[in-house]
Amino acid sequence: MDYYQEKGAAPSVQTLRMDTQVLKSLIFCSTILGMKYLVSVMATMVPNRLAGEFTPEDKPIMEMIFGKNIDKEKYAALKERFTRVVANDQESIPAGLAMLWIAGLVSSSSVPTSDNNPGAVAQSIITFTRVFTVSRIAHSACYYAGVAGMRSVAFLGGYFSSMGAGIVALKGLAGL
């Protein structure tokens, strides 16, 4: 007998359950995207240094490494592109992961499917999570390389997987 049964009181908090494979997929992909973001932040330092941008206390050391006569114009576009990758990640990854995690939490308890197969819902969230992760990595790679067409395709892959997860979450909340 647990505490609530002994006291005759109902718990005030509902236990959230999540499919183990969905949870593993969300944790794995969240970790990969977090690491990708940290690598992107570190990568922005390279063109910043090549463009001659140093903090005052680092300037003597950086001038020894990179030299005093740095062609700032040569690296300005590269610096701008690397900075935009990080800004885009800051805009897209948190919202996408939020949709995926919410869908994972909501779907595990209440999302019906046409054939009442809860495994299909879990698999759809795992698929959305993987597509989102691969799309965000591909988007950044294309952004770094300056490949606009594929970058747009990768962006849309991440966008639509986030929207799909949001739809799954709303269906679960509405009991549709």
Short mmCIF file of N, CA and C in Angstrom, two decimals:
data_model
loop_
_atom_site.label_atom_id
_atom_site.label_comp_id
_atom_site.label_asym_id
_atom_site.label_seq_id
_atom_site.Cartn_x
_atom_site.Cartn_y
_atom_site.Cartn_z
N MET A 1 0.85 -1.17 0.00
CA MET A 1 0.00 0.00 0.00
C MET A 1 0.90 1.24 0.00
N ASP A 2 0.61 2.20 -0.88
CA ASP A 2 1.43 3.40 -0.93
C ASP A 2 0.85 4.49 -0.02
N TYR A 3 1.55 5.59 0.04
CA TYR A 3 1.19 6.69 0.92
C TYR A 3 -0.23 7.18 0.68
N TYR A 4 -0.61 7.35 -0.57
CA TYR A 4 -1.93 7.91 -0.88
C TYR A 4 -3.05 6.94 -0.52
N GLN A 5 -2.80 5.66 -0.70
CA GLN A 5 -3.81 4.68 -0.33
C GLN A 5 -3.98 4.64 1.19
N GLU A 6 -2.89 4.77 1.93
CA GLU A 6 -2.96 4.78 3.39
C GLU A 6 -3.74 5.98 3.90
N LYS A 7 -3.51 7.13 3.32
CA LYS A 7 -4.13 8.37 3.79
C LYS A 7 -5.52 8.59 3.19
N GLY A 8 -5.86 7.82 2.18
CA GLY A 8 -7.15 7.99 1.54
C GLY A 8 -7.23 9.24 0.70
N ALA A 9 -6.09 9.75 0.27
CA ALA A 9 -6.06 10.97 -0.55
C ALA A 9 -5.54 10.63 -1.94
N ALA A 10 -6.06 11.35 -2.89
CA ALA A 10 -5.59 11.17 -4.27
C ALA A 10 -4.37 12.05 -4.50
N PRO A 11 -3.42 11.59 -5.29
CA PRO A 11 -2.26 12.46 -5.58
C PRO A 11 -2.71 13.69 -6.34
N SER A 12 -2.03 14.80 -6.09
CA SER A 12 -2.39 16.05 -6.76
C SER A 12 -1.67 16.23 -8.08
N VAL A 13 -0.72 15.39 -8.37
CA VAL A 13 0.04 15.49 -9.61
C VAL A 13 -0.14 14.20 -10.39
N GLN A 14 -0.41 14.35 -11.67
CA GLN A 14 -0.56 13.17 -12.53
C GLN A 14 0.83 12.73 -13.00
N THR A 15 1.06 11.45 -12.99
CA THR A 15 2.33 10.91 -13.45
C THR A 15 2.36 10.94 -14.97
N LEU A 16 3.43 11.46 -15.50
CA LEU A 16 3.60 11.49 -16.94
C LEU A 16 4.38 10.25 -17.36
N ARG A 17 3.91 9.62 -18.39
CA ARG A 17 4.59 8.44 -18.92
C ARG A 17 5.04 8.74 -20.34
N MET A 18 6.14 8.11 -20.70
CA MET A 18 6.62 8.28 -22.06
C MET A 18 7.18 6.95 -22.54
N ASP A 19 6.91 6.62 -23.77
CA ASP A 19 7.46 5.43 -24.39
C ASP A 19 8.98 5.48 -24.28
N THR A 20 9.58 4.38 -23.88
CA THR A 20 11.03 4.34 -23.66
C THR A 20 11.82 4.69 -24.91
N GLN A 21 11.40 4.19 -26.06
CA GLN A 21 12.12 4.48 -27.30
C GLN A 21 11.98 5.96 -27.69
N VAL A 22 10.80 6.53 -27.44
CA VAL A 22 10.61 7.96 -27.70
C VAL A 22 11.54 8.77 -26.79
N LEU A 23 11.58 8.41 -25.52
CA LEU A 23 12.45 9.11 -24.56
C LEU A 23 13.91 9.02 -24.98
N LYS A 24 14.37 7.83 -25.33
CA LYS A 24 15.76 7.65 -25.77
C LYS A 24 16.06 8.48 -27.01
N SER A 25 15.13 8.48 -27.95
CA SER A 25 15.32 9.25 -29.18
C SER A 25 15.40 10.75 -28.88
N LEU A 26 14.50 11.23 -28.03
CA LEU A 26 14.51 12.65 -27.67
C LEU A 26 15.79 13.05 -26.93
N ILE A 27 16.22 12.22 -26.00
CA ILE A 27 17.45 12.53 -25.25
C ILE A 27 18.65 12.51 -26.20
N PHE A 28 18.75 11.48 -27.02
CA PHE A 28 19.88 11.37 -27.94
C PHE A 28 19.94 12.57 -28.89
N CYS A 29 18.81 12.87 -29.54
CA CYS A 29 18.80 13.95 -30.52
C CYS A 29 18.98 15.32 -29.86
N SER A 30 18.43 15.51 -28.67
CA SER A 30 18.64 16.77 -27.95
C SER A 30 20.12 16.96 -27.62
N THR A 31 20.77 15.88 -27.22
CA THR A 31 22.20 15.94 -26.92
C THR A 31 23.02 16.25 -28.17
N ILE A 32 22.70 15.59 -29.27
CA ILE A 32 23.41 15.84 -30.53
C ILE A 32 23.23 17.30 -30.95
N LEU A 33 22.00 17.81 -30.88
CA LEU A 33 21.76 19.20 -31.28
C LEU A 33 22.43 20.19 -30.32
N GLY A 34 22.47 19.86 -29.04
CA GLY A 34 23.19 20.71 -28.09
C GLY A 34 24.68 20.76 -28.41
N MET A 35 25.25 19.61 -28.72
CA MET A 35 26.66 19.56 -29.08
C MET A 35 26.91 20.29 -30.39
N LYS A 36 26.00 20.14 -31.36
CA LYS A 36 26.14 20.83 -32.63
C LYS A 36 26.13 22.34 -32.41
N TYR A 37 25.26 22.80 -31.54
CA TYR A 37 25.20 24.23 -31.24
C TYR A 37 26.52 24.70 -30.61
N LEU A 38 27.05 23.95 -29.67
CA LEU A 38 28.31 24.34 -29.03
C LEU A 38 29.46 24.38 -30.04
N VAL A 39 29.49 23.42 -30.95
CA VAL A 39 30.51 23.42 -32.01
C VAL A 39 30.33 24.65 -32.90
N SER A 40 29.08 24.98 -33.24
CA SER A 40 28.82 26.17 -34.07
C SER A 40 29.29 27.44 -33.39
N VAL A 41 29.05 27.54 -32.10
CA VAL A 41 29.49 28.73 -31.35
C VAL A 41 31.01 28.81 -31.38
N MET A 42 31.68 27.69 -31.16
CA MET A 42 33.14 27.69 -31.20
C MET A 42 33.65 28.00 -32.61
N ALA A 43 32.94 27.50 -33.62
CA ALA A 43 33.37 27.73 -35.00
C ALA A 43 33.31 29.21 -35.37
N THR A 44 32.43 29.98 -34.75
CA THR A 44 32.35 31.41 -35.07
C THR A 44 33.61 32.15 -34.65
N MET A 45 34.35 31.57 -33.73
CA MET A 45 35.57 32.25 -33.27
C MET A 45 36.63 32.28 -34.35
N VAL A 46 36.64 31.27 -35.21
CA VAL A 46 37.68 31.22 -36.25
C VAL A 46 37.59 32.40 -37.20
N PRO A 47 36.43 32.63 -37.87
CA PRO A 47 36.39 33.79 -38.76
C PRO A 47 36.49 35.12 -38.01
N ASN A 48 36.02 35.17 -36.77
CA ASN A 48 36.18 36.40 -35.99
C ASN A 48 37.66 36.72 -35.81
N ARG A 49 38.44 35.70 -35.50
CA ARG A 49 39.88 35.90 -35.32
C ARG A 49 40.54 36.24 -36.64
N LEU A 50 40.12 35.55 -37.70
CA LEU A 50 40.71 35.82 -39.01
C LEU A 50 40.34 37.22 -39.50
N ALA A 51 39.19 37.73 -39.05
CA ALA A 51 38.78 39.08 -39.42
C ALA A 51 39.42 40.13 -38.51
N GLY A 52 40.25 39.67 -37.58
CA GLY A 52 40.97 40.60 -36.72
C GLY A 52 40.20 41.09 -35.51
N GLU A 53 39.15 40.39 -35.14
CA GLU A 53 38.35 40.80 -33.98
C GLU A 53 38.80 40.03 -32.75
N PHE A 54 39.41 40.75 -31.85
CA PHE A 54 39.91 40.15 -30.62
C PHE A 54 39.46 41.02 -29.45
N THR A 55 39.36 40.39 -28.29
CA THR A 55 39.15 41.20 -27.09
C THR A 55 40.46 41.91 -26.79
N PRO A 56 40.41 43.07 -26.15
CA PRO A 56 41.64 43.83 -25.91
C PRO A 56 42.73 43.02 -25.20
N GLU A 57 42.31 42.19 -24.24
CA GLU A 57 43.33 41.43 -23.49
C GLU A 57 43.94 40.30 -24.33
N ASP A 58 43.22 39.87 -25.39
CA ASP A 58 43.75 38.80 -26.25
C ASP A 58 44.56 39.34 -27.42
N LYS A 59 44.47 40.62 -27.68
CA LYS A 59 45.07 41.18 -28.89
C LYS A 59 46.56 40.87 -29.04
N PRO A 60 47.39 41.03 -28.02
CA PRO A 60 48.82 40.73 -28.21
C PRO A 60 49.08 39.27 -28.59
N ILE A 61 48.37 38.36 -27.95
CA ILE A 61 48.57 36.94 -28.24
C ILE A 61 48.07 36.61 -29.65
N MET A 62 46.89 37.12 -29.98
CA MET A 62 46.30 36.83 -31.29
C MET A 62 47.12 37.44 -32.42
N GLU A 63 47.70 38.59 -32.20
CA GLU A 63 48.55 39.19 -33.23
C GLU A 63 49.81 38.35 -33.44
N MET A 64 50.30 37.71 -32.37
CA MET A 64 51.44 36.81 -32.53
C MET A 64 51.04 35.60 -33.38
N ILE A 65 49.81 35.10 -33.16
CA ILE A 65 49.36 33.91 -33.89
C ILE A 65 48.98 34.25 -35.32
N PHE A 66 48.13 35.28 -35.49
CA PHE A 66 47.56 35.60 -36.81
C PHE A 66 48.31 36.71 -37.54
N GLY A 67 49.18 37.40 -36.86
CA GLY A 67 49.90 38.52 -37.46
C GLY A 67 49.15 39.83 -37.27
N LYS A 68 49.85 40.94 -37.52
CA LYS A 68 49.24 42.26 -37.32
C LYS A 68 48.51 42.74 -38.56
N ASN A 69 48.90 42.29 -39.71
CA ASN A 69 48.29 42.76 -40.95
C ASN A 69 47.25 41.75 -41.44
N ILE A 70 46.09 41.85 -40.86
CA ILE A 70 45.00 40.93 -41.20
C ILE A 70 44.09 41.62 -42.21
N ASP A 71 43.75 40.89 -43.27
CA ASP A 71 42.83 41.41 -44.28
C ASP A 71 41.40 41.19 -43.80
N LYS A 72 40.85 42.19 -43.11
CA LYS A 72 39.52 42.07 -42.51
C LYS A 72 38.43 41.88 -43.55
N GLU A 73 38.57 42.51 -44.70
CA GLU A 73 37.56 42.39 -45.75
C GLU A 73 37.45 40.96 -46.25
N LYS A 74 38.57 40.28 -46.32
CA LYS A 74 38.60 38.92 -46.84
C LYS A 74 37.75 37.97 -46.00
N TYR A 75 37.71 38.18 -44.70
CA TYR A 75 37.01 37.27 -43.80
C TYR A 75 35.67 37.80 -43.28
N ALA A 76 35.29 38.98 -43.68
CA ALA A 76 34.04 39.59 -43.18
C ALA A 76 32.81 38.76 -43.57
N ALA A 77 32.75 38.31 -44.82
CA ALA A 77 31.59 37.53 -45.27
C ALA A 77 31.53 36.18 -44.55
N LEU A 78 32.69 35.56 -44.37
CA LEU A 78 32.75 34.29 -43.66
C LEU A 78 32.29 34.46 -42.21
N LYS A 79 32.74 35.52 -41.59
CA LYS A 79 32.34 35.83 -40.21
C LYS A 79 30.83 36.01 -40.13
N GLU A 80 30.27 36.73 -41.07
CA GLU A 80 28.83 36.98 -41.08
C GLU A 80 28.05 35.68 -41.26
N ARG A 81 28.50 34.81 -42.15
CA ARG A 81 27.81 33.54 -42.39
C ARG A 81 27.85 32.66 -41.14
N PHE A 82 29.00 32.55 -40.50
CA PHE A 82 29.12 31.72 -39.30
C PHE A 82 28.23 32.28 -38.18
N THR A 83 28.15 33.58 -38.07
CA THR A 83 27.31 34.22 -37.05
C THR A 83 25.83 33.93 -37.33
N ARG A 84 25.44 33.93 -38.58
CA ARG A 84 24.04 33.64 -38.94
C ARG A 84 23.66 32.19 -38.65
N VAL A 85 24.61 31.27 -38.77
CA VAL A 85 24.33 29.86 -38.43
C VAL A 85 23.93 29.76 -36.96
N VAL A 86 24.70 30.40 -36.10
CA VAL A 86 24.40 30.37 -34.67
C VAL A 86 23.07 31.04 -34.38
N ALA A 87 22.82 32.19 -34.99
CA ALA A 87 21.55 32.89 -34.78
C ALA A 87 20.37 32.03 -35.24
N ASN A 88 20.52 31.35 -36.36
CA ASN A 88 19.44 30.51 -36.86
C ASN A 88 19.20 29.33 -35.91
N ASP A 89 20.26 28.75 -35.39
CA ASP A 89 20.11 27.67 -34.40
C ASP A 89 19.36 28.17 -33.16
N GLN A 90 19.71 29.37 -32.71
CA GLN A 90 19.06 29.92 -31.53
C GLN A 90 17.57 30.15 -31.76
N GLU A 91 17.18 30.42 -32.99
CA GLU A 91 15.77 30.64 -33.31
C GLU A 91 15.02 29.33 -33.51
N SER A 92 15.64 28.35 -34.12
CA SER A 92 14.93 27.16 -34.58
C SER A 92 15.01 25.95 -33.64
N ILE A 93 16.15 25.71 -33.06
CA ILE A 93 16.32 24.48 -32.27
C ILE A 93 15.46 24.48 -31.00
N PRO A 94 15.43 25.54 -30.20
CA PRO A 94 14.60 25.47 -28.99
C PRO A 94 13.12 25.23 -29.28
N ALA A 95 12.58 25.91 -30.27
CA ALA A 95 11.16 25.73 -30.60
C ALA A 95 10.89 24.32 -31.12
N GLY A 96 11.77 23.81 -31.96
CA GLY A 96 11.60 22.47 -32.50
C GLY A 96 11.69 21.41 -31.42
N LEU A 97 12.69 21.53 -30.54
CA LEU A 97 12.81 20.56 -29.45
C LEU A 97 11.62 20.65 -28.50
N ALA A 98 11.14 21.84 -28.25
CA ALA A 98 9.97 21.98 -27.38
C ALA A 98 8.78 21.23 -27.96
N MET A 99 8.54 21.39 -29.26
CA MET A 99 7.43 20.67 -29.91
C MET A 99 7.61 19.16 -29.79
N LEU A 100 8.83 18.70 -30.02
CA LEU A 100 9.10 17.26 -29.98
C LEU A 100 8.91 16.69 -28.57
N TRP A 101 9.43 17.38 -27.56
CA TRP A 101 9.29 16.91 -26.18
C TRP A 101 7.83 16.95 -25.73
N ILE A 102 7.12 18.00 -26.09
CA ILE A 102 5.70 18.07 -25.73
C ILE A 102 4.93 16.94 -26.39
N ALA A 103 5.20 16.70 -27.66
CA ALA A 103 4.53 15.60 -28.37
C ALA A 103 4.85 14.27 -27.70
N GLY A 104 6.10 14.09 -27.30
CA GLY A 104 6.48 12.85 -26.63
C GLY A 104 5.74 12.65 -25.32
N LEU A 105 5.62 13.71 -24.55
CA LEU A 105 4.91 13.60 -23.27
C LEU A 105 3.41 13.39 -23.45
N VAL A 106 2.81 14.16 -24.33
CA VAL A 106 1.36 14.09 -24.53
C VAL A 106 0.96 12.79 -25.22
N SER A 107 1.69 12.41 -26.23
CA SER A 107 1.29 11.27 -27.05
C SER A 107 1.33 9.96 -26.31
N SER A 108 2.23 9.82 -25.39
CA SER A 108 2.38 8.55 -24.71
C SER A 108 1.16 8.20 -23.87
N SER A 109 0.35 9.21 -23.58
CA SER A 109 -0.80 8.92 -22.74
C SER A 109 -2.13 8.90 -23.49
N SER A 110 -2.25 9.67 -24.58
CA SER A 110 -3.62 9.82 -25.06
C SER A 110 -3.84 9.95 -26.56
N VAL A 111 -2.85 9.81 -27.40
CA VAL A 111 -3.10 10.04 -28.82
C VAL A 111 -3.57 8.76 -29.50
N PRO A 112 -4.82 8.76 -29.96
CA PRO A 112 -5.30 7.57 -30.67
C PRO A 112 -4.86 7.61 -32.13
N THR A 113 -4.85 6.48 -32.76
CA THR A 113 -4.60 6.40 -34.19
C THR A 113 -5.80 5.72 -34.84
N SER A 114 -5.82 5.72 -36.15
CA SER A 114 -6.97 5.14 -36.85
C SER A 114 -7.14 3.66 -36.52
N ASP A 115 -6.05 2.97 -36.23
CA ASP A 115 -6.17 1.55 -35.89
C ASP A 115 -5.89 1.30 -34.40
N ASN A 116 -5.96 2.38 -33.59
CA ASN A 116 -5.71 2.28 -32.15
C ASN A 116 -4.37 1.63 -31.83
N ASN A 117 -3.34 2.00 -32.59
CA ASN A 117 -2.01 1.45 -32.42
C ASN A 117 -1.11 2.52 -31.80
N PRO A 118 -0.91 2.47 -30.48
CA PRO A 118 -0.07 3.50 -29.86
C PRO A 118 1.38 3.46 -30.34
N GLY A 119 1.82 2.29 -30.82
CA GLY A 119 3.18 2.19 -31.34
C GLY A 119 3.39 3.06 -32.57
N ALA A 120 2.34 3.26 -33.35
CA ALA A 120 2.44 4.10 -34.54
C ALA A 120 2.68 5.56 -34.15
N VAL A 121 2.06 6.00 -33.07
CA VAL A 121 2.26 7.37 -32.61
C VAL A 121 3.69 7.55 -32.10
N ALA A 122 4.16 6.60 -31.31
CA ALA A 122 5.53 6.66 -30.81
C ALA A 122 6.51 6.67 -31.97
N GLN A 123 6.28 5.82 -32.97
CA GLN A 123 7.18 5.78 -34.13
C GLN A 123 7.16 7.09 -34.90
N SER A 124 6.00 7.73 -34.99
CA SER A 124 5.93 9.01 -35.71
C SER A 124 6.75 10.07 -34.97
N ILE A 125 6.71 10.06 -33.65
CA ILE A 125 7.50 11.04 -32.89
C ILE A 125 8.99 10.76 -33.03
N ILE A 126 9.37 9.50 -33.00
CA ILE A 126 10.77 9.14 -33.21
C ILE A 126 11.22 9.61 -34.60
N THR A 127 10.38 9.40 -35.59
CA THR A 127 10.70 9.82 -36.96
C THR A 127 10.81 11.34 -37.04
N PHE A 128 9.86 12.06 -36.46
CA PHE A 128 9.93 13.53 -36.45
C PHE A 128 11.21 14.00 -35.76
N THR A 129 11.58 13.35 -34.67
CA THR A 129 12.78 13.73 -33.93
C THR A 129 14.03 13.51 -34.77
N ARG A 130 14.12 12.39 -35.43
CA ARG A 130 15.29 12.10 -36.27
C ARG A 130 15.37 13.04 -37.47
N VAL A 131 14.22 13.27 -38.11
CA VAL A 131 14.20 14.17 -39.27
C VAL A 131 14.61 15.58 -38.83
N PHE A 132 14.09 16.03 -37.70
CA PHE A 132 14.45 17.36 -37.20
C PHE A 132 15.96 17.46 -36.96
N THR A 133 16.52 16.46 -36.31
CA THR A 133 17.95 16.48 -35.98
C THR A 133 18.81 16.47 -37.24
N VAL A 134 18.53 15.56 -38.14
CA VAL A 134 19.32 15.48 -39.38
C VAL A 134 19.14 16.76 -40.20
N SER A 135 17.93 17.28 -40.24
CA SER A 135 17.67 18.51 -41.01
C SER A 135 18.43 19.70 -40.44
N ARG A 136 18.48 19.82 -39.12
CA ARG A 136 19.20 20.95 -38.51
C ARG A 136 20.70 20.83 -38.75
N ILE A 137 21.23 19.63 -38.69
CA ILE A 137 22.66 19.44 -38.98
C ILE A 137 22.94 19.75 -40.44
N ALA A 138 22.11 19.25 -41.34
CA ALA A 138 22.28 19.51 -42.77
C ALA A 138 22.13 21.00 -43.07
N HIS A 139 21.18 21.65 -42.41
CA HIS A 139 20.97 23.09 -42.60
C HIS A 139 22.25 23.86 -42.26
N SER A 140 22.82 23.54 -41.11
CA SER A 140 24.06 24.23 -40.70
C SER A 140 25.20 23.95 -41.67
N ALA A 141 25.35 22.70 -42.08
CA ALA A 141 26.42 22.35 -43.03
C ALA A 141 26.25 23.11 -44.34
N CYS A 142 25.01 23.18 -44.82
CA CYS A 142 24.75 23.92 -46.07
C CYS A 142 24.98 25.41 -45.87
N TYR A 143 24.63 25.93 -44.72
CA TYR A 143 24.84 27.35 -44.43
C TYR A 143 26.33 27.66 -44.43
N TYR A 144 27.12 26.82 -43.76
CA TYR A 144 28.57 27.03 -43.74
C TYR A 144 29.15 26.99 -45.15
N ALA A 145 28.66 26.05 -45.94
CA ALA A 145 29.20 25.87 -47.30
C ALA A 145 28.63 26.86 -48.30
N GLY A 146 27.58 27.58 -47.93
CA GLY A 146 26.97 28.54 -48.84
C GLY A 146 26.11 27.90 -49.92
N VAL A 147 25.49 26.76 -49.61
CA VAL A 147 24.64 26.04 -50.57
C VAL A 147 23.19 26.39 -50.25
N ALA A 148 22.66 27.41 -50.92
CA ALA A 148 21.35 27.96 -50.56
C ALA A 148 20.20 27.01 -50.82
N GLY A 149 20.15 26.35 -51.95
CA GLY A 149 19.01 25.49 -52.29
C GLY A 149 18.84 24.34 -51.31
N MET A 150 19.90 23.62 -51.05
CA MET A 150 19.83 22.50 -50.10
C MET A 150 19.59 23.00 -48.68
N ARG A 151 20.10 24.17 -48.38
CA ARG A 151 19.86 24.76 -47.05
C ARG A 151 18.37 24.97 -46.83
N SER A 152 17.68 25.44 -47.87
CA SER A 152 16.23 25.65 -47.77
C SER A 152 15.48 24.33 -47.59
N VAL A 153 15.91 23.29 -48.31
CA VAL A 153 15.28 21.97 -48.16
C VAL A 153 15.49 21.45 -46.74
N ALA A 154 16.70 21.60 -46.23
CA ALA A 154 16.99 21.14 -44.87
C ALA A 154 16.18 21.93 -43.85
N PHE A 155 16.06 23.24 -44.05
CA PHE A 155 15.26 24.06 -43.15
C PHE A 155 13.81 23.57 -43.12
N LEU A 156 13.26 23.31 -44.30
CA LEU A 156 11.87 22.86 -44.38
C LEU A 156 11.68 21.48 -43.73
N GLY A 157 12.68 20.62 -43.84
CA GLY A 157 12.60 19.32 -43.16
C GLY A 157 12.46 19.49 -41.66
N GLY A 158 13.28 20.38 -41.09
CA GLY A 158 13.18 20.66 -39.66
C GLY A 158 11.88 21.33 -39.29
N TYR A 159 11.45 22.26 -40.12
CA TYR A 159 10.22 23.01 -39.86
C TYR A 159 9.00 22.07 -39.87
N PHE A 160 8.89 21.26 -40.91
CA PHE A 160 7.72 20.39 -41.01
C PHE A 160 7.73 19.26 -39.97
N SER A 161 8.90 18.80 -39.57
CA SER A 161 8.93 17.79 -38.52
C SER A 161 8.49 18.40 -37.19
N SER A 162 8.86 19.65 -36.94
CA SER A 162 8.38 20.35 -35.73
C SER A 162 6.87 20.53 -35.77
N MET A 163 6.37 20.94 -36.92
CA MET A 163 4.92 21.13 -37.06
C MET A 163 4.19 19.80 -36.91
N GLY A 164 4.74 18.74 -37.47
CA GLY A 164 4.12 17.42 -37.32
C GLY A 164 4.05 17.00 -35.87
N ALA A 165 5.12 17.24 -35.13
CA ALA A 165 5.11 16.93 -33.70
C ALA A 165 4.08 17.78 -32.96
N GLY A 166 3.97 19.04 -33.36
CA GLY A 166 2.96 19.91 -32.74
C GLY A 166 1.55 19.40 -32.99
N ILE A 167 1.30 18.92 -34.19
CA ILE A 167 -0.03 18.37 -34.52
C ILE A 167 -0.32 17.13 -33.69
N VAL A 168 0.68 16.27 -33.53
CA VAL A 168 0.52 15.08 -32.69
C VAL A 168 0.19 15.50 -31.25
N ALA A 169 0.89 16.51 -30.76
CA ALA A 169 0.65 17.00 -29.39
C ALA A 169 -0.77 17.55 -29.25
N LEU A 170 -1.19 18.34 -30.21
CA LEU A 170 -2.55 18.91 -30.14
C LEU A 170 -3.61 17.82 -30.22
N LYS A 171 -3.39 16.82 -31.08
CA LYS A 171 -4.33 15.70 -31.15
C LYS A 171 -4.41 14.99 -29.81
N GLY A 172 -3.29 14.83 -29.16
CA GLY A 172 -3.27 14.17 -27.86
C GLY A 172 -3.99 14.98 -26.80
N LEU A 173 -3.79 16.28 -26.82
CA LEU A 173 -4.45 17.14 -25.83
C LEU A 173 -5.95 17.21 -26.06
N ALA A 174 -6.33 17.21 -27.32
CA ALA A 174 -7.76 17.32 -27.65
C ALA A 174 -8.46 15.96 -27.62
N GLY A 175 -7.67 14.90 -27.54
CA GLY A 175 -8.24 13.56 -27.54
C GLY A 175 -8.86 13.19 -28.88
N LEU A 176 -8.33 13.79 -29.96
CA LEU A 176 -8.88 13.52 -31.30
C LEU A 176 -8.43 12.17 -31.83
#
